[in-house]
Amino acid sequence: MTANELKSASRDTARLMNRSDLCRRLVAKLKQEEAVIGGIGNSHFDLWASGQRPQNFYMLGSMGLAVPIAFGVALAQPQRRVFALEGDGSLLMQLGALGTVARHALKNLVIIVFDNGMYQITGAQPTLTSYCTDLVAMAKGAGLAQSVWAADEAHYEELIDVALKGEGPWFIAARTDQQPPAGVTERDAAKIRGRFMQALGASR
Ligand SMILES: Cc1ncc(C[n+]2csc(CCOP(=O)(O)OP(=O)(O)O)c2C)c(N)n1
């Protein structure tokens, strides 16, 4: 089954879900040392709070880098399934990455965007998605045919199951609420990088 064969939602009909809950649901399904890159913003906080796997990387510095980092990992390690978790604000800052992902069509790459319509971590300033911008439409326009809005939690889980088995790249968008993250990442960039590279067998 492909994502296109699953029921689809639109941004307007997608249920407002909770980012911490969605991170926990994802992590609970990981069994094969999949890599997960949590973007700056609350995505990496909730990834951290979902259980600290050494195959998780937590982006502390710049917006928009979860997808490029995940792309690099997926390119270097095609046997490993790689997830990028990104906020809508950060994704909007690095939109060109979607075209790069589409052009290379890595089968092992999954992008999950948590769209809360705001830059929540810096004070809840509204992003473009709270006005008129549809990230799934943008991803499709960038060439990512397998782009879908998750209708609700059960659909989100179905999409993750498909993405864990089927050929990517996948772009899964979830509308999320305004709840604060469930934890705060340890702010030690060197430790985060070292542990991640070691877990991926990429230490120098
Ligand atoms: C290039 C860059 N610009 C601005 C910032 C400051 N900044 C850090 S996180 C963030 C908001 C992130 O918003 P989003 O990705 O939507 O995630 P959310 O906080 O809503 O989870 C901002 C403005 C930064 N770290 N890097």
PDB file of N, CA, C and O and ligand atoms in Angstrom, residues 19 40-43 61-63 87-90 93 116 118-122 127, ligand 1:
ATOM      1  N   ARG A  19       1.762  17.066  19.652  1.00  0.00           N
ATOM      2  CA  ARG A  19       3.107  16.737  19.148  1.00  0.00           C
ATOM      3  C   ARG A  19       3.834  15.706  20.037  1.00  0.00           C
ATOM      4  O   ARG A  19       4.476  14.778  19.541  1.00  0.00           O
ATOM      5  N   ILE A  40      15.059  22.054  15.372  1.00  0.00           N
ATOM      6  CA  ILE A  40      14.974  23.078  16.426  1.00  0.00           C
ATOM      7  C   ILE A  40      13.502  23.496  16.512  1.00  0.00           C
ATOM      8  O   ILE A  40      12.742  23.309  15.580  1.00  0.00           O
ATOM      9  N   GLY A  41      13.122  24.049  17.626  1.00  0.00           N
ATOM     10  CA  GLY A  41      11.698  24.241  17.884  1.00  0.00           C
ATOM     11  C   GLY A  41      11.329  23.109  18.830  1.00  0.00           C
ATOM     12  O   GLY A  41      12.198  22.370  19.321  1.00  0.00           O
ATOM     13  N   ASN A  42      10.072  22.941  19.036  1.00  0.00           N
ATOM     14  CA  ASN A  42       9.669  21.965  20.044  1.00  0.00           C
ATOM     15  C   ASN A  42       9.712  20.522  19.557  1.00  0.00           C
ATOM     16  O   ASN A  42       9.568  19.598  20.366  1.00  0.00           O
ATOM     17  N   SER A  43       9.948  20.314  18.270  1.00  0.00           N
ATOM     18  CA  SER A  43      10.049  18.933  17.762  1.00  0.00           C
ATOM     19  C   SER A  43      11.157  18.157  18.478  1.00  0.00           C
ATOM     20  O   SER A  43      10.976  17.010  18.883  1.00  0.00           O
ATOM     21  N   GLY A  61      20.671  24.442  16.995  1.00  0.00           N
ATOM     22  CA  GLY A  61      21.075  25.775  16.561  1.00  0.00           C
ATOM     23  C   GLY A  61      20.242  26.467  15.515  1.00  0.00           C
ATOM     24  O   GLY A  61      19.737  27.564  15.745  1.00  0.00           O
ATOM     25  N   SER A  62      20.082  25.860  14.380  1.00  0.00           N
ATOM     26  CA  SER A  62      19.488  26.590  13.255  1.00  0.00           C
ATOM     27  C   SER A  62      18.175  25.988  12.799  1.00  0.00           C
ATOM     28  O   SER A  62      18.007  24.773  12.790  1.00  0.00           O
ATOM     29  N   MET A  63      17.313  26.862  12.351  1.00  0.00           N
ATOM     30  CA  MET A  63      16.023  26.403  11.814  1.00  0.00           C
ATOM     31  C   MET A  63      16.228  25.771  10.432  1.00  0.00           C
ATOM     32  O   MET A  63      17.129  26.125   9.687  1.00  0.00           O
ATOM     33  N   GLY A  87       9.248  21.490  12.556  1.00  0.00           N
ATOM     34  CA  GLY A  87       8.115  22.394  12.764  1.00  0.00           C
ATOM     35  C   GLY A  87       7.807  23.132  11.470  1.00  0.00           C
ATOM     36  O   GLY A  87       8.667  23.253  10.588  1.00  0.00           O
ATOM     37  N   ASP A  88       6.591  23.640  11.365  1.00  0.00           N
ATOM     38  CA  ASP A  88       6.200  24.360  10.139  1.00  0.00           C
ATOM     39  C   ASP A  88       7.074  25.586   9.901  1.00  0.00           C
ATOM     40  O   ASP A  88       7.513  25.839   8.772  1.00  0.00           O
ATOM     41  N   GLY A  89       7.392  26.326  10.961  1.00  0.00           N
ATOM     42  CA  GLY A  89       8.204  27.529  10.785  1.00  0.00           C
ATOM     43  C   GLY A  89       9.588  27.190  10.240  1.00  0.00           C
ATOM     44  O   GLY A  89      10.096  27.846   9.325  1.00  0.00           O
ATOM     45  N   SER A  90      10.178  26.153  10.783  1.00  0.00           N
ATOM     46  CA  SER A  90      11.526  25.763  10.350  1.00  0.00           C
ATOM     47  C   SER A  90      11.503  25.209   8.933  1.00  0.00           C
ATOM     48  O   SER A  90      12.400  25.487   8.134  1.00  0.00           O
ATOM     49  N   MET A  93      11.489  27.837   6.399  1.00  0.00           N
ATOM     50  CA  MET A  93      12.765  28.539   6.236  1.00  0.00           C
ATOM     51  C   MET A  93      13.724  27.824   5.297  1.00  0.00           C
ATOM     52  O   MET A  93      14.721  28.388   4.877  1.00  0.00           O
ATOM     53  N   ASN A 116       1.840  23.584  13.798  1.00  0.00           N
ATOM     54  CA  ASN A 116       1.010  24.238  14.821  1.00  0.00           C
ATOM     55  C   ASN A 116       0.690  25.679  14.426  1.00  0.00           C
ATOM     56  O   ASN A 116       0.129  26.434  15.220  1.00  0.00           O
ATOM     57  N   MET A 118       2.590  28.176  14.104  1.00  0.00           N
ATOM     58  CA  MET A 118       3.307  29.222  14.843  1.00  0.00           C
ATOM     59  C   MET A 118       4.773  28.839  15.091  1.00  0.00           C
ATOM     60  O   MET A 118       5.160  27.684  14.979  1.00  0.00           O
ATOM     61  N   TYR A 119       5.535  29.875  15.412  1.00  0.00           N
ATOM     62  CA  TYR A 119       6.901  29.675  15.914  1.00  0.00           C
ATOM     63  C   TYR A 119       6.746  29.566  17.432  1.00  0.00           C
ATOM     64  O   TYR A 119       6.947  30.526  18.168  1.00  0.00           O
ATOM     65  N   GLN A 120       6.364  28.423  17.897  1.00  0.00           N
ATOM     66  CA  GLN A 120       5.917  28.304  19.285  1.00  0.00           C
ATOM     67  C   GLN A 120       7.032  28.589  20.293  1.00  0.00           C
ATOM     68  O   GLN A 120       6.824  29.280  21.280  1.00  0.00           O
ATOM     69  N   ILE A 121       8.202  28.062  20.001  1.00  0.00           N
ATOM     70  CA  ILE A 121       9.274  28.104  21.000  1.00  0.00           C
ATOM     71  C   ILE A 121       9.795  29.516  21.242  1.00  0.00           C
ATOM     72  O   ILE A 121      10.365  29.811  22.286  1.00  0.00           O
ATOM     73  N   THR A 122       9.584  30.404  20.259  1.00  0.00           N
ATOM     74  CA  THR A 122      10.078  31.779  20.447  1.00  0.00           C
ATOM     75  C   THR A 122       8.952  32.757  20.781  1.00  0.00           C
ATOM     76  O   THR A 122       9.111  33.965  20.648  1.00  0.00           O
ATOM     77  N   THR A 127       2.932  31.641  11.895  1.00  0.00           N
ATOM     78  CA  THR A 127       3.654  31.374  10.640  1.00  0.00           C
ATOM     79  C   THR A 127       2.659  31.478   9.485  1.00  0.00           C
ATOM     80  O   THR A 127       1.448  31.602   9.693  1.00  0.00           O
TER      81      THR A 127
HETATM   82  C1  LIG B   1      18.032  30.663  11.196  1.00  0.00           C
HETATM   83  C2  LIG B   1      17.323  30.859  12.520  1.00  0.00           C
HETATM   84  N1  LIG B   1      16.425  31.861  12.658  1.00  0.00           N
HETATM   85  C3  LIG B   1      15.804  32.053  13.833  1.00  0.00           C
HETATM   86  C4  LIG B   1      16.075  31.239  14.898  1.00  0.00           C
HETATM   87  C5  LIG B   1      15.325  31.449  16.233  1.00  0.00           C
HETATM   88  N2  LIG B   1      14.348  30.382  16.368  1.00  0.00           N
HETATM   89  C6  LIG B   1      14.657  29.190  16.945  1.00  0.00           C
HETATM   90  S1  LIG B   1      13.396  28.121  16.967  1.00  0.00           S
HETATM   91  C7  LIG B   1      12.365  29.248  16.222  1.00  0.00           C
HETATM   92  C8  LIG B   1      10.926  28.908  15.937  1.00  0.00           C
HETATM   93  C9  LIG B   1      10.718  27.486  15.431  1.00  0.00           C
HETATM   94  O1  LIG B   1       9.388  27.357  14.955  1.00  0.00           O
HETATM   95  P1  LIG B   1       8.860  25.987  14.410  1.00  0.00           P
HETATM   96  O2  LIG B   1       9.891  25.350  13.567  1.00  0.00           O
HETATM   97  O3  LIG B   1       7.530  26.227  13.788  1.00  0.00           O
HETATM   98  O4  LIG B   1       8.734  25.070  15.693  1.00  0.00           O
HETATM   99  P2  LIG B   1       7.829  25.228  17.024  1.00  0.00           P
HETATM  100  O5  LIG B   1       8.591  26.150  17.941  1.00  0.00           O
HETATM  101  O6  LIG B   1       6.497  25.767  16.640  1.00  0.00           O
HETATM  102  O7  LIG B   1       7.788  23.832  17.543  1.00  0.00           O
HETATM  103  C10 LIG B   1      13.023  30.452  15.971  1.00  0.00           C
HETATM  104  C11 LIG B   1      12.400  31.669  15.329  1.00  0.00           C
HETATM  105  C12 LIG B   1      17.041  30.213  14.711  1.00  0.00           C
HETATM  106  N3  LIG B   1      17.390  29.381  15.700  1.00  0.00           N
HETATM  107  N4  LIG B   1      17.634  30.016  13.511  1.00  0.00           N
END
